[in-house]
Amino acid sequence: MQQDYQPKSIEAAAQQHWEQTQAFRARKEAGKPKYYCLSMFPYPSGKLHMGHVRNYTIGDVLARWHKMRGYSVLQPMGWDAFGLPAENAAIQNQVPPAKWTDDNIAYMKQQLKSLGFAIDWSRELATCKPDYYKWNQWLFLRMLEKGIAYKKTQVVNWDPVDQTVLANEQVIDGRGWRTGALVEKREIPGYYLGITQYAEELLADLDKLPGWPERVKTMQANWIGKSHGVRFAFKIPDEVGTSLPSPSGGGIEGEGAPSNKNLLWVYTTRADTIMGVTFVAVAAEHPLALYAAQHNKAVAAFVEKCKHVSVMEADMATMEKEGVDTGLKVTHPLTGEQVPVWVGNYVLMGYGEGAVMAVPAHDERDFGFAKKYKLPIKQVIERSAQIGYNKFSDEEKQIFDKFLGDDLTFTADCWQEWYGNKERVVCVNSGKYDGLNYEQAVDAIAADLAAKNLGEKKVQWRLRDWGVSRQRYWGCPIPIIHCDSCGSVPVPDDQLPVKLPEDCVPDGSGNPLHKREDFLNCTCPKCGKPAKRETDTMDTFVDSSWYYARYASGFKSDAMVDEETSYWMPVDQYIGGIEHAILHLLYSRFWTKVMRNLGLVKYDEPFANLLTQGMVLNHIFSRHTDKGGIQYFAPDEVIVERDDTGRITTARAVNDGSTVEYQGIGTMSKSKLNGVDPQALIEQYGADTARFFMMFASPPEQTLEWADSGVEGSHRFLKRVWAFGNALSGKAAGAMPGKLPATLADVRREIHLTLKQANYDLGKQQFNTVASAGMKMLNALEKTLKDEGEGHAAVAHEGFSILLRLLSPICPHITHALWRELGYGEDILTAAWPEPLADALEQDEVELVIQVNGKLRGSLRAPKDADKATLEQMALAHEAVQKQLAGGAAKKVVVVPGRLINVVI
RNA sequence: GCCGGGAUGGCGGAAUUGGUAGACGCGCCGGACUCAAAAUCCGGUGCUGGAGACAGUGUGAGGGUUCGAGUCCCUCUCCCGGCACCA
């Protein structure tokens, strides 16, 4: 046995053992429950980062823990291998993306292996391989047949840096999710997947996911965005209606044109205010706006302006509300009044009908607009009974009754009162609807509209269909052939996969597939004439929408998934970053439901439990440069000075001693130079230390603050574990005596008590306290080696074997080695998970806390089975209680057996 | 604005779900070993007062329930995350 702890050789030996025994091959095992543990697969960017290490360690702890508890475990790994970084790297280094990707995979795989993860590598997959993406294409064709996939030309989000279209989900604050570039709008044809057809189910089934974090479910629910309202129409004069142009483009993934040209459809959630409509506002892209633009120069100019100004989604929210009168009038469906139509820059073409009814008295935006353009304002609801209207000043009341002058102000509080309380308002000035509350008014109004065939209640969704066409090379080809005579023709199944040429070297000027004649040219499957292939590739989120099901199946070449999938799926525990709360997780849920409806799988939801791990943070140091820029310093390039309390006060650069500002902590990032390379960590301390620190520093869902001293502390602990094993290895355990000396009984009790708590914490997935339980056990165990009492070796061996097993999911290598060295068994993986023993927990005397009026005043030891009356007497006799009583009597005594006695005086 | 989650020593974080607040670790202080340093080991460490036993005080702020509140209820402040001209 090694004298000192040398992780390198220990870890290599353990990993070799696992490889030889094929320890992590997932198999159906009769009589065992299954456990499918999955971490989000990485993009092969080059090397692992700390986020990966944290993610996969969490997964590995769960997988190993379940394995030892008798589960049949599947923990696979693969590569999300299509995507833009490969193309960018290709442009920079003049290598084909395929080569770059394969090299990265090879390196990162070796890194993962060196961390000792219990992965079944026989199920490894990479999404850029034809045997995988063939099934993307195959399912896409099925969706095409079912009308779930379809083609349309629309205004889309365009990322000018990546030169591709982005789906709505992939635009964050008006910027591309990957590049951070400001997104532009472009009108481009592309393929869409009808995720909106599944909106209702995607929302409802969130309730079937009790194992998901609440916030992820809320984010998805918000994104799907269900709202209840009324869709209704204003009549457009016949001469206008018949000459309306078809909508060009429309909004992003919008719902297209109104069905009847003589009707102007709008959607509202506040139908109770319909009698207060004083104008209608339409989006600049709305057919009515385009029609008006043909006849009115001012409208034309405004429409043109909107096209160019509203490029950035981020600015939309803060933009000044502007508009222009079209001069057109439409007829109110209930009052028959003529209502002016305005074009408003605040109306979104992509949501609802691209047109809204405007009720300035009860909507803040409409109010601002009406005030600006001096449009009439008509009050039609009142906060119920006396508390509403009368609360406002005379000046404020005027607002609802007449035209507004510029001098009038309207306070924000006022809006709160009126707009925020739709449940507590009643209709006024609304004819037959007067006195009805919100619900009654909506029902009555919807019924009246329906009777005239001019409207009905409608559920509206925020979710849009998923645009999957990407104008990029390194992705899964969309299996379509364009024929001059037949149009867009699906590639027949027997011609799948449409293979992506792997030897292209992109030069940065568009999609290199356009120059690949051998890829482009083909024959039309319908008529046999020469035709061209589609060069767009699929969004890479398609690739990751079903990989978990492929892992779980037998990798058949003639089927997307097979029978085995039903055995392993759904994933019992999915682990990944919160950044995928909407994108990947929503797409995967949708894809699963499509596969289910096609009869491919039987489950409704792919991920039964979800753990979103926190990010890894580190200190940030920077200083302003002379030129006004910011220069960052890596944490190991600065020397930190602290005050008496340990707070960082100043920092100096190592190289020249100049002052550097401490910016606090933030996520590890390349630009801020505060990343820590896992490889360096593994080389210096070993994988077990890295794993232990990751688990110990913070609970999995929380952010983890990097601390070199913490890593050293973890390493110190493992060295102590090794040293203890060393000291114990020569000692025979001997039999456990029936009756241990008190000090040893206490140690043994502490071990089992700690184990009990640790097992509870594992169930909560709170691994930081499991790691600390290991430390506690060692602290207790170290006492046994100084104790010569009868049975001290027995207690030490029993305790150490518990400690090793408890720690093995976190530090599999050192525990593997010690388990063998001490002769506890051949393989710790096959050892039974430790459970606390009742006889170890038992004690003759218990310590009870004594409180007076809830304040701690002392403690006493009492026989474990002492009854309440005895305990009460003992407490009252206690000197601390006597002192507090000062001769008086206790009012009441509360006895909590096994815990405390509270004397009330 | 709406939704979700937080706030505990110098720091990361515990608290058996209403029962000894601060486990475990880091840092710091003291000691042992050493010519010395590192490493290692031992002891101490919420704050205030006291040499000390001990006393007071203490989980963002204020109130409430309770024998007893970090934990439950009400009001408020601040922080983090998501969504947002969605009609």
PDB file of N, CA, C and O in Angstrom, chain A residues 802-822:
ATOM      1  N   ILE A 802     -18.088   2.027   6.327  1.00  0.00           N
ATOM      2  CA  ILE A 802     -19.254   2.884   6.067  1.00  0.00           C
ATOM      3  C   ILE A 802     -18.806   4.156   5.357  1.00  0.00           C
ATOM      4  O   ILE A 802     -19.381   4.574   4.348  1.00  0.00           O
ATOM      5  N   LEU A 803     -17.749   4.754   5.892  1.00  0.00           N
ATOM      6  CA  LEU A 803     -17.235   5.993   5.310  1.00  0.00           C
ATOM      7  C   LEU A 803     -16.872   5.810   3.840  1.00  0.00           C
ATOM      8  O   LEU A 803     -17.224   6.620   2.994  1.00  0.00           O
ATOM      9  N   LEU A 804     -16.193   4.706   3.525  1.00  0.00           N
ATOM     10  CA  LEU A 804     -15.772   4.474   2.143  1.00  0.00           C
ATOM     11  C   LEU A 804     -16.975   4.338   1.214  1.00  0.00           C
ATOM     12  O   LEU A 804     -17.004   4.904   0.129  1.00  0.00           O
ATOM     13  N   ARG A 805     -17.951   3.603   1.663  1.00  0.00           N
ATOM     14  CA  ARG A 805     -19.132   3.409   0.812  1.00  0.00           C
ATOM     15  C   ARG A 805     -19.904   4.710   0.632  1.00  0.00           C
ATOM     16  O   ARG A 805     -20.360   5.033  -0.461  1.00  0.00           O
ATOM     17  N   LEU A 806     -20.018   5.462   1.728  1.00  0.00           N
ATOM     18  CA  LEU A 806     -20.743   6.738   1.649  1.00  0.00           C
ATOM     19  C   LEU A 806     -20.051   7.699   0.688  1.00  0.00           C
ATOM     20  O   LEU A 806     -20.692   8.425  -0.066  1.00  0.00           O
ATOM     21  N   LEU A 807     -18.742   7.654   0.710  1.00  0.00           N
ATOM     22  CA  LEU A 807     -17.972   8.591  -0.094  1.00  0.00           C
ATOM     23  C   LEU A 807     -17.792   8.128  -1.537  1.00  0.00           C
ATOM     24  O   LEU A 807     -17.452   8.924  -2.410  1.00  0.00           O
ATOM     25  N   SER A 808     -18.004   6.838  -1.776  1.00  0.00           N
ATOM     26  CA  SER A 808     -17.625   6.296  -3.081  1.00  0.00           C
ATOM     27  C   SER A 808     -18.336   6.940  -4.284  1.00  0.00           C
ATOM     28  O   SER A 808     -17.710   7.082  -5.326  1.00  0.00           O
ATOM     29  N   PRO A 809     -19.595   7.353  -4.175  1.00  0.00           N
ATOM     30  CA  PRO A 809     -20.163   8.023  -5.351  1.00  0.00           C
ATOM     31  C   PRO A 809     -19.467   9.347  -5.661  1.00  0.00           C
ATOM     32  O   PRO A 809     -19.380   9.754  -6.822  1.00  0.00           O
ATOM     33  N   ILE A 810     -18.953  10.009  -4.626  1.00  0.00           N
ATOM     34  CA  ILE A 810     -18.310  11.308  -4.828  1.00  0.00           C
ATOM     35  C   ILE A 810     -16.850  11.113  -5.229  1.00  0.00           C
ATOM     36  O   ILE A 810     -16.368  11.750  -6.161  1.00  0.00           O
ATOM     37  N   CYS A 811     -16.153  10.242  -4.504  1.00  0.00           N
ATOM     38  CA  CYS A 811     -14.727   9.984  -4.772  1.00  0.00           C
ATOM     39  C   CYS A 811     -14.544   8.507  -5.086  1.00  0.00           C
ATOM     40  O   CYS A 811     -14.100   7.743  -4.227  1.00  0.00           O
ATOM     41  N   PRO A 812     -14.882   8.088  -6.296  1.00  0.00           N
ATOM     42  CA  PRO A 812     -14.900   6.650  -6.574  1.00  0.00           C
ATOM     43  C   PRO A 812     -13.519   5.989  -6.573  1.00  0.00           C
ATOM     44  O   PRO A 812     -13.413   4.809  -6.267  1.00  0.00           O
ATOM     45  N   HIS A 813     -12.458   6.754  -6.890  1.00  0.00           N
ATOM     46  CA  HIS A 813     -11.145   6.110  -7.044  1.00  0.00           C
ATOM     47  C   HIS A 813     -10.509   5.763  -5.710  1.00  0.00           C
ATOM     48  O   HIS A 813     -10.111   4.626  -5.481  1.00  0.00           O
ATOM     49  N   ILE A 814     -10.388   6.743  -4.842  1.00  0.00           N
ATOM     50  CA  ILE A 814      -9.700   6.508  -3.563  1.00  0.00           C
ATOM     51  C   ILE A 814     -10.466   5.473  -2.738  1.00  0.00           C
ATOM     52  O   ILE A 814      -9.873   4.610  -2.085  1.00  0.00           O
ATOM     53  N   THR A 815     -11.789   5.504  -2.825  1.00  0.00           N
ATOM     54  CA  THR A 815     -12.578   4.552  -2.054  1.00  0.00           C
ATOM     55  C   THR A 815     -12.454   3.145  -2.640  1.00  0.00           C
ATOM     56  O   THR A 815     -12.429   2.158  -1.906  1.00  0.00           O
ATOM     57  N   HIS A 816     -12.340   3.097  -3.974  1.00  0.00           N
ATOM     58  CA  HIS A 816     -12.134   1.803  -4.637  1.00  0.00           C
ATOM     59  C   HIS A 816     -10.828   1.175  -4.142  1.00  0.00           C
ATOM     60  O   HIS A 816     -10.773  -0.005  -3.767  1.00  0.00           O
ATOM     61  N   ALA A 817      -9.758   1.987  -4.132  1.00  0.00           N
ATOM     62  CA  ALA A 817      -8.441   1.483  -3.745  1.00  0.00           C
ATOM     63  C   ALA A 817      -8.433   1.041  -2.284  1.00  0.00           C
ATOM     64  O   ALA A 817      -7.957  -0.045  -1.946  1.00  0.00           O
ATOM     65  N   LEU A 818      -8.968   1.872  -1.408  1.00  0.00           N
ATOM     66  CA  LEU A 818      -8.931   1.553   0.020  1.00  0.00           C
ATOM     67  C   LEU A 818      -9.799   0.339   0.353  1.00  0.00           C
ATOM     68  O   LEU A 818      -9.463  -0.468   1.221  1.00  0.00           O
ATOM     69  N   TRP A 819     -10.894   0.221  -0.336  1.00  0.00           N
ATOM     70  CA  TRP A 819     -11.800  -0.913  -0.114  1.00  0.00           C
ATOM     71  C   TRP A 819     -11.065  -2.242  -0.325  1.00  0.00           C
ATOM     72  O   TRP A 819     -11.214  -3.190   0.435  1.00  0.00           O
ATOM     73  N   ARG A 820     -10.248  -2.260  -1.390  1.00  0.00           N
ATOM     74  CA  ARG A 820      -9.478  -3.472  -1.690  1.00  0.00           C
ATOM     75  C   ARG A 820      -8.324  -3.638  -0.702  1.00  0.00           C
ATOM     76  O   ARG A 820      -8.073  -4.730  -0.196  1.00  0.00           O
ATOM     77  N   GLU A 821      -7.600  -2.541  -0.464  1.00  0.00           N
ATOM     78  CA  GLU A 821      -6.434  -2.604   0.415  1.00  0.00           C
ATOM     79  C   GLU A 821      -6.815  -3.149   1.791  1.00  0.00           C
ATOM     80  O   GLU A 821      -6.058  -3.886   2.403  1.00  0.00           O
ATOM     81  N   LEU A 822      -7.948  -2.722   2.275  1.00  0.00           N
ATOM     82  CA  LEU A 822      -8.355  -3.122   3.614  1.00  0.00           C
ATOM     83  C   LEU A 822      -9.087  -4.452   3.614  1.00  0.00           C
ATOM     84  O   LEU A 822      -9.536  -4.927   4.655  1.00  0.00           O
TER      85      LEU A 822
END
